[in-house]
mmCIF file of C-alpha atoms in Angstrom:
data_model
loop_
_atom_site.group_PDB
_atom_site.id
_atom_site.type_symbol
_atom_site.label_atom_id
_atom_site.label_comp_id
_atom_site.label_asym_id
_atom_site.label_seq_id
_atom_site.Cartn_x
_atom_site.Cartn_y
_atom_site.Cartn_z
ATOM 1 C CA MET A 1135 3.292 -186.586 -99.893
ATOM 2 C CA HIS A 1136 6.413 -188.334 -98.661
ATOM 3 C CA LYS A 1137 7.068 -191.907 -97.715
ATOM 4 C CA LEU A 1138 9.459 -193.819 -95.541
ATOM 5 C CA VAL A 1139 10.563 -196.803 -97.615
ATOM 6 C CA ILE A 1140 11.958 -199.910 -95.930
ATOM 7 C CA LEU A 1141 13.923 -202.256 -98.210
ATOM 8 C CA VAL A 1142 14.665 -205.613 -96.598
ATOM 9 C CA GLU A 1143 17.341 -207.907 -97.977
ATOM 10 C CA PRO A 1144 16.850 -211.693 -98.033
ATOM 11 C CA LEU A 1145 17.033 -213.049 -94.497
ATOM 12 C CA ASP A 1146 18.369 -216.296 -93.095
ATOM 13 C CA ASP A 1147 15.175 -216.952 -91.126
ATOM 14 C CA GLU A 1148 12.148 -215.571 -92.953
ATOM 15 C CA GLN A 1149 9.754 -217.350 -90.586
ATOM 16 C CA ALA A 1150 11.186 -215.461 -87.604
ATOM 17 C CA PHE A 1151 10.732 -212.212 -89.562
ATOM 18 C CA ASP A 1152 7.117 -213.137 -90.356
ATOM 19 C CA ASP A 1153 6.471 -213.959 -86.699
ATOM 20 C CA ILE A 1154 7.767 -210.569 -85.506
ATOM 21 C CA TRP A 1155 6.264 -208.511 -88.364
ATOM 22 C CA PRO A 1156 2.849 -207.975 -86.680
ATOM 23 C CA HIS A 1157 4.639 -206.501 -83.648
ATOM 24 C CA PHE A 1158 6.502 -204.087 -85.916
ATOM 25 C CA LEU A 1159 3.222 -203.091 -87.594
ATOM 26 C CA HIS A 1160 1.598 -202.509 -84.209
ATOM 27 C CA LEU A 1161 4.338 -200.006 -83.344
ATOM 28 C CA SER A 1162 4.727 -198.351 -86.744
ATOM 29 C CA GLU A 1163 0.983 -197.883 -87.212
ATOM 30 C CA ARG A 1164 0.898 -195.805 -84.020
ATOM 31 C CA MET A 1165 3.505 -193.331 -85.309
ATOM 32 C CA PRO A 1166 2.032 -189.824 -85.423
ATOM 33 C CA GLY A 1167 1.114 -188.541 -88.873
ATOM 34 C CA LEU A 1168 0.975 -191.924 -90.620
ATOM 35 C CA GLN A 1169 -1.593 -191.718 -93.430
ATOM 36 C CA ARG A 1170 -1.334 -195.131 -95.057
ATOM 37 C CA GLU A 1171 1.045 -197.974 -95.726
ATOM 38 C CA ALA A 1172 1.833 -200.577 -98.366
ATOM 39 C CA THR A 1173 3.671 -203.892 -98.203
ATOM 40 C CA CYS A 1174 5.266 -205.883 -101.032
ATOM 41 C CA ARG A 1175 6.984 -209.240 -101.028
ATOM 42 C CA VAL A 1176 9.559 -209.224 -103.797
ATOM 43 C CA GLU A 1177 8.984 -212.205 -106.075
ATOM 44 C CA ASP A 1178 11.864 -211.660 -108.466
ATOM 45 C CA VAL A 1179 14.645 -209.146 -109.065
ATOM 46 C CA LEU A 1180 14.757 -208.707 -112.826
ATOM 47 C CA TYR A 1181 17.806 -206.482 -112.978
ATOM 48 C CA GLY A 1182 20.091 -204.640 -110.621
ATOM 49 C CA ARG A 1183 22.696 -205.125 -107.977
ATOM 50 C CA TYR A 1184 20.382 -205.222 -104.964
ATOM 51 C CA GLN A 1185 18.703 -208.368 -103.751
ATOM 52 C CA LEU A 1186 15.490 -207.578 -101.887
ATOM 53 C CA ALA A 1187 12.934 -209.794 -100.190
ATOM 54 C CA PHE A 1188 10.472 -207.267 -98.839
ATOM 55 C CA ILE A 1189 9.421 -203.626 -99.252
ATOM 56 C CA HIS A 1190 7.278 -201.664 -96.832
ATOM 57 C CA GLU A 1191 6.183 -198.050 -97.366
ATOM 58 C CA LEU A 1192 4.812 -195.689 -94.734
ATOM 59 C CA TYR A 1193 3.134 -192.568 -96.162
ATOM 60 C CA PHE A 1194 3.160 -189.159 -94.482
ATOM 61 C CA GLU A 1195 2.214 -185.598 -95.442
ATOM 62 C CA SER A 1196 5.835 -184.381 -95.551
ATOM 63 C CA ALA A 1197 9.458 -185.264 -94.877
ATOM 64 C CA ALA A 1198 9.194 -183.277 -91.635
ATOM 65 C CA ALA A 1199 6.245 -185.461 -90.594
ATOM 66 C CA ILE A 1200 8.384 -188.559 -91.207
ATOM 67 C CA GLN A 1201 11.194 -187.145 -89.065
ATOM 68 C CA ALA A 1202 8.728 -186.360 -86.268
ATOM 69 C CA ALA A 1203 7.255 -189.865 -86.491
ATOM 70 C CA MET A 1204 10.691 -191.474 -86.375
ATOM 71 C CA ILE A 1205 11.692 -189.657 -83.188
ATOM 72 C CA SER A 1206 8.381 -190.413 -81.459
ATOM 73 C CA PRO A 1207 8.425 -193.183 -78.815
ATOM 74 C CA ASP A 1208 6.552 -195.562 -81.153
ATOM 75 C CA GLY A 1209 8.835 -194.643 -84.042
ATOM 76 C CA GLN A 1210 11.922 -195.298 -81.936
ATOM 77 C CA ALA A 1211 10.548 -198.645 -80.739
ATOM 78 C CA ALA A 1212 9.571 -199.634 -84.302
ATOM 79 C CA GLY A 1213 13.044 -198.718 -85.562
ATOM 80 C CA GLU A 1214 14.756 -200.745 -82.848
ATOM 81 C CA LEU A 1215 12.564 -203.769 -83.579
ATOM 82 C CA LEU A 1216 13.149 -203.422 -87.332
ATOM 83 C CA GLN A 1217 16.900 -203.337 -86.774
ATOM 84 C CA LYS A 1218 16.692 -206.424 -84.580
ATOM 85 C CA MET A 1219 14.372 -208.466 -86.819
ATOM 86 C CA THR A 1220 16.444 -207.784 -89.966
ATOM 87 C CA ALA A 1221 19.853 -207.985 -88.264
ATOM 88 C CA GLY A 1222 20.578 -204.669 -89.988
ATOM 89 C CA ARG A 1223 20.003 -206.135 -93.459
ATOM 90 C CA MET A 1224 17.744 -203.326 -94.618
ATOM 91 C CA THR A 1225 17.805 -199.849 -96.083
ATOM 92 C CA LEU A 1226 15.607 -196.895 -95.096
ATOM 93 C CA LEU A 1227 14.782 -194.154 -97.596
ATOM 94 C CA ILE A 1228 12.708 -191.000 -97.445
ATOM 95 C CA ALA A 1229 11.132 -190.324 -100.829
ATOM 96 C CA ASP A 1230 8.964 -187.565 -102.267
ATOM 97 C CA HIS A 1231 5.966 -189.515 -103.584
ATOM 98 C CA LYS A 1232 4.126 -188.418 -106.719
ATOM 99 C CA GLU A 1233 1.264 -190.417 -108.173
ATOM 100 C CA ASP A 1234 -1.177 -190.015 -111.031
ATOM 101 C CA GLU A 1235 -3.983 -192.034 -112.586
ATOM 102 C CA LEU A 1236 -3.462 -193.387 -116.099
ATOM 103 C CA GLU A 1237 -6.689 -191.755 -117.264
ATOM 104 C CA ASN A 1238 -5.297 -188.345 -116.301
ATOM 105 C CA ILE A 1239 -1.900 -189.066 -117.866
ATOM 106 C CA ARG A 1240 -3.524 -189.977 -121.171
ATOM 107 C CA LYS A 1241 -5.150 -186.543 -121.356
ATOM 108 C CA TYR A 1242 -1.719 -185.071 -122.049
ATOM 109 C CA HIS A 1243 -0.587 -187.582 -124.660
ATOM 110 C CA GLN A 1244 -0.845 -186.340 -128.191
ATOM 111 C CA PRO A 1245 -0.903 -188.709 -131.132
ATOM 112 C CA ALA A 1246 2.424 -188.888 -132.914
ATOM 113 C CA ASN A 1247 2.416 -186.951 -136.165
ATOM 114 C CA SER A 1248 3.822 -189.079 -138.981
ATOM 115 C CA ASP A 1249 5.278 -185.941 -140.633
ATOM 116 C CA ASP A 1250 7.287 -185.192 -137.458
ATOM 117 C CA ARG A 1251 8.779 -188.705 -137.404
ATOM 118 C CA THR A 1252 9.801 -188.422 -141.052
ATOM 119 C CA ARG A 1253 11.550 -185.084 -140.505
ATOM 120 C CA ARG A 1254 13.579 -186.403 -137.552
ATOM 121 C CA ALA A 1255 14.859 -189.470 -139.397
#
């Protein structure tokens, strides 16, 4: 699975962004191949050089599906609106998305052997 990640920097007029956001969703949710989406409002940046206010992720089967969605009429219209509503203060990424459940991850954890820790020290 791949996702199109939209990182939005802090904006001068967040209310205007919020007012236009449903129109963006209307367009982006009609892009062919979209499987699901997720939205996050950034509450705090704990560390790093980037200041972000908002993250939106659009999930697709593959990177090729993202490219096809972006060149579709709805994808083009969504991109134009996103550019306008953020005044270009955003970053777009295509990411290969991997996900696992903690229960499954724990199956592969082995208890640390105290003898191994002693030998390494």
